[in-house]
Short mmCIF file of C-alpha atoms in Angstrom, two decimals:
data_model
loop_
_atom_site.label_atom_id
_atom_site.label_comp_id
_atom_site.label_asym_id
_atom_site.label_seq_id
_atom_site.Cartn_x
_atom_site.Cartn_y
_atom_site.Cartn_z
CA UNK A 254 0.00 0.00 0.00
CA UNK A 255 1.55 3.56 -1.35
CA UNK A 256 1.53 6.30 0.76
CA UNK A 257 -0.42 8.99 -1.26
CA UNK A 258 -1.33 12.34 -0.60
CA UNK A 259 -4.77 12.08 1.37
CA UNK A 260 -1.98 9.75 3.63
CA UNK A 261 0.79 11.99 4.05
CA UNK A 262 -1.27 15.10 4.66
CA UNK A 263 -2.62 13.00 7.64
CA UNK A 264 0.93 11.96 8.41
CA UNK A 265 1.82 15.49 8.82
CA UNK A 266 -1.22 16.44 10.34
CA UNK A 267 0.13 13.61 12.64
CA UNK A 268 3.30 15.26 13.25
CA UNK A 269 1.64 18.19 14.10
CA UNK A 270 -0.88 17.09 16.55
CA UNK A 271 2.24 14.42 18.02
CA UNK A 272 4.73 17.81 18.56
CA UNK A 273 1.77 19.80 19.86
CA UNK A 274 1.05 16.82 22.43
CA UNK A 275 4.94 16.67 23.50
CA UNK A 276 4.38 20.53 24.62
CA UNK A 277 6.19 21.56 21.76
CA UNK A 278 4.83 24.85 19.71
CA UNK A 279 5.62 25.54 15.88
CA UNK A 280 7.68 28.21 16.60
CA UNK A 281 9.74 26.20 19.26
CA UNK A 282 10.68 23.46 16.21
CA UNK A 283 13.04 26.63 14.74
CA UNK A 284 14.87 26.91 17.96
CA UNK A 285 15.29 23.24 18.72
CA UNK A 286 17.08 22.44 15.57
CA UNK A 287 15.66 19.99 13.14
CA UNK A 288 15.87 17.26 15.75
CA UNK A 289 12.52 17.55 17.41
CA UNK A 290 10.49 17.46 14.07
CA UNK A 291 12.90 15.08 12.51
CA UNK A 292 12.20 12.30 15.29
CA UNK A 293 8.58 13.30 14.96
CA UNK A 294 8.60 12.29 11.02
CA UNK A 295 10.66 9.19 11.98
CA UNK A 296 8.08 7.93 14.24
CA UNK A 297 5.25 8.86 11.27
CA UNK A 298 6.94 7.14 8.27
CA UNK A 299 8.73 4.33 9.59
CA UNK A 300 5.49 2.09 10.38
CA UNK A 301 7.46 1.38 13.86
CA UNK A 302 8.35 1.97 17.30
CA UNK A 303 11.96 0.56 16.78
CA UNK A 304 14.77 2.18 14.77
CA UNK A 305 17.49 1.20 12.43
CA UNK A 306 19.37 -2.16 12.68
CA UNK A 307 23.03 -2.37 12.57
CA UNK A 308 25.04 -4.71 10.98
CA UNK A 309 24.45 -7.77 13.19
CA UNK A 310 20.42 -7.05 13.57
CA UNK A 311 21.06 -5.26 16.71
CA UNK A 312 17.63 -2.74 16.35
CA UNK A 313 18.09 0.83 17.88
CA UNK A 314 14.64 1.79 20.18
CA UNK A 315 12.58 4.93 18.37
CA UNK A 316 14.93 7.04 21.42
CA UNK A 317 18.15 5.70 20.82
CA UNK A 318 17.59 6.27 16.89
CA UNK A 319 16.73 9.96 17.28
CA UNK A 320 19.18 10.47 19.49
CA UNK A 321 21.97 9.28 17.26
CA UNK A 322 19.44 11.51 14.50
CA UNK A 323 20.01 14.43 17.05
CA UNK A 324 23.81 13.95 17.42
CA UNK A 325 24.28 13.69 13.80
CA UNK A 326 21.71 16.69 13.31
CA UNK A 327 24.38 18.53 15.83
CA UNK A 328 27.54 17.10 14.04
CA UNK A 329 26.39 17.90 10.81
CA UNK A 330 25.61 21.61 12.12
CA UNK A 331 29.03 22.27 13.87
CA UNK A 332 30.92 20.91 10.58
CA UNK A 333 31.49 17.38 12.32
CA UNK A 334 31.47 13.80 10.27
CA UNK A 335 28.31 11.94 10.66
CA UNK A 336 28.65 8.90 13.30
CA UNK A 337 28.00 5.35 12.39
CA UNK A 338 26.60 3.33 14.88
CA UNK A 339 28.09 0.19 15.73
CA UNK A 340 26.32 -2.73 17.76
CA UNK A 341 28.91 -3.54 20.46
CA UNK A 342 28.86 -0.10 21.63
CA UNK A 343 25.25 0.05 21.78
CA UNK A 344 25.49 -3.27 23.85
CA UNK A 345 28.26 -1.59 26.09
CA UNK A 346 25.91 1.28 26.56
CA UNK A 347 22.68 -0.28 27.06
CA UNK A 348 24.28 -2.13 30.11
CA UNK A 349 25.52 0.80 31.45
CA UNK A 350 22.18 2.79 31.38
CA UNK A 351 20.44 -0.53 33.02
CA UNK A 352 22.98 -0.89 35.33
CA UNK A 353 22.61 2.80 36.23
CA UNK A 354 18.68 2.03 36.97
CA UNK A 355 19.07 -1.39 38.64
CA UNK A 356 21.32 0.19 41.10
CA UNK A 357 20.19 3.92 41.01
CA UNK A 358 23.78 6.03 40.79
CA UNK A 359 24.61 8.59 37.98
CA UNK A 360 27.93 7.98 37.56
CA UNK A 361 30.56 6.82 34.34
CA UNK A 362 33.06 4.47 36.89
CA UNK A 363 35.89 2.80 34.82
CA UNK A 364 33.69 3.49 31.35
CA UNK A 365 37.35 2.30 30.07
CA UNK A 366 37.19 -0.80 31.38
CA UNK A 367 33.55 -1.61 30.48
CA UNK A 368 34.42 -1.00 26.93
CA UNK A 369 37.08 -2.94 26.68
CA UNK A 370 34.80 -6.03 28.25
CA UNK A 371 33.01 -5.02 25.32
CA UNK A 372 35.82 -5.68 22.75
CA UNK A 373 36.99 -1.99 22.73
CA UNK A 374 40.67 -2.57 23.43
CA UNK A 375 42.56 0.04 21.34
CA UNK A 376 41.53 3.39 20.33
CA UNK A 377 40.08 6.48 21.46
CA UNK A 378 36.77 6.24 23.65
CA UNK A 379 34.57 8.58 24.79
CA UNK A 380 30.82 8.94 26.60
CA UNK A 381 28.37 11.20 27.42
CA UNK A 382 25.61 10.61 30.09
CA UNK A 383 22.08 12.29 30.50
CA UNK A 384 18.66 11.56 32.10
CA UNK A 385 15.50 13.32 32.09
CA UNK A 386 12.29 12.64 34.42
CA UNK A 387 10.33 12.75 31.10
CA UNK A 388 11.08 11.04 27.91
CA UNK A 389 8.82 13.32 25.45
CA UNK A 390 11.04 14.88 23.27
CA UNK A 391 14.41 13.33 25.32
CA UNK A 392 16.61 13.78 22.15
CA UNK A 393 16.73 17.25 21.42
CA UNK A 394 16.75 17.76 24.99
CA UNK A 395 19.75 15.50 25.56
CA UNK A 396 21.57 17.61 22.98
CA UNK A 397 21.16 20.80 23.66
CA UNK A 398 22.37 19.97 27.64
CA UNK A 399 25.24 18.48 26.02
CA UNK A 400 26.26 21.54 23.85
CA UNK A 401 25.92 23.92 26.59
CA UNK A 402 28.38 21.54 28.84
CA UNK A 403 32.01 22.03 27.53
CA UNK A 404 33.24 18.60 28.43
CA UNK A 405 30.27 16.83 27.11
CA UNK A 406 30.30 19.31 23.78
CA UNK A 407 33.54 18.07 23.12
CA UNK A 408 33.25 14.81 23.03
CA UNK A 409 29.83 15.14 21.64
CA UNK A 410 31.87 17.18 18.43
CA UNK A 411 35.40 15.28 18.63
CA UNK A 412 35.53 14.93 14.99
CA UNK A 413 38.14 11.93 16.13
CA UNK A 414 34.89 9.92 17.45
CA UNK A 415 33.32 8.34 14.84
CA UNK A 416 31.32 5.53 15.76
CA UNK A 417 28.89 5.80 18.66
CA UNK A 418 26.51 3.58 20.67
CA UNK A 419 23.36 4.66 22.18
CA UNK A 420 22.13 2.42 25.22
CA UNK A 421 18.71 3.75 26.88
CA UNK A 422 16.97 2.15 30.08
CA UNK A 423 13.48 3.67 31.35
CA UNK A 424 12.42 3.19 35.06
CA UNK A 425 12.39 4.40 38.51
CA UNK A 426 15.35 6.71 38.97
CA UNK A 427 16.38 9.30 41.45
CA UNK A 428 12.75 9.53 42.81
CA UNK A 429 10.93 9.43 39.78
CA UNK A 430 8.76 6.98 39.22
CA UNK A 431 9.62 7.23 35.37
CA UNK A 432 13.02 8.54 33.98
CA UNK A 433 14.71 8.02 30.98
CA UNK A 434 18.33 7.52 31.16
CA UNK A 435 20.62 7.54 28.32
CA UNK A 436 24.67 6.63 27.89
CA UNK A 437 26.03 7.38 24.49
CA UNK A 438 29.81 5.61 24.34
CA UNK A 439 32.02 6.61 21.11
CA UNK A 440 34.59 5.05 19.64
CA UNK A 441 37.31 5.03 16.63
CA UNK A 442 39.82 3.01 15.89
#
């Protein structure tokens, strides 16, 4: 079945109504970069709640996939190489963000170490961390904190890190009875 025009224009009615819902007004899509309304459309056309796949079948979340779409989105804006997303790093990173929730701390510990459990043995490694007590429109979000944060900019813009996993856990956290955390760990060889 083709996606025609009576279908699209209630696609982007879709979008409309979705961003709206999230607390998001037209005129805030300008100042949040192309991320917000890009994860938006993402959710609209691709038929799914789950993202790309990598390589091995690994499948990104909707989250994780725009906020590797919001990263890039950033990248892209700053003059920065696109990141490819690799599925050992997004297993590294998933079972950091769980562990994080299982065992409610906030912390990176020996991120080093975990990656190299994770195959990472050589190279240069890097990883942001973020959480949010609400996971509506988490990507941008998660961005924009990280630009405004010199240490997390830079490794968010190191246009040495080139491959990136995205690892996302939501649960109780902190005293929230729902919070989305998020570990992004980057890698090249």
């Amino acid at each position: 079945m083709g996606t025609g025009p009576p279908q699209l224009h209630r696609r982007l009615i879709g979008t409309v109504s979705l961003l709206a819902a999230a607390g998001l007004r037209v005129s805030s899509w300008k100042r949040l970069g192309g991320a917000a309304l890009a994860a938006a459309l993402l959710a609209l056309f691709s038929g799914s709640s789950a993202g790309s796949a990598t390589r091995d079948g690994v499948e990104l979340t909707f989250t994780e996939n725009a906020v590797v779409y919001a990263m890039n989105d950033a990248r892209a804006e700053h003059g920065v190489p696109r990141l490819k997303v690799n599925e050992d790093l997004i297993r590294a990173a998933r079972f950091h963000s769980k562990d994080m929730v299982e065992r409610q701390y906030f912390e990176h510990g020996p991120f080093g170490e975990r990656l190299r459990r994770f195959g990472f043995k050589t190279g240069t490694i890097g990883e942001n961390l973020g959480w949010l007590n609400n996971d509506k429109l988490a990507a941008p979000r998660l961005i924009r904190m990280w630009l405004r944060s010199p240490s997390h900019r830079e490794v968010l813009l190191s246009t040495r890190l080139r491959v990136v996993g995205v690892g996302i856990r939501v649960g109780p956290f902190m005293g929230w009875d729902r919070a989305v955390v998020v570990t992004v760990d980057f890698w090249s060889p």
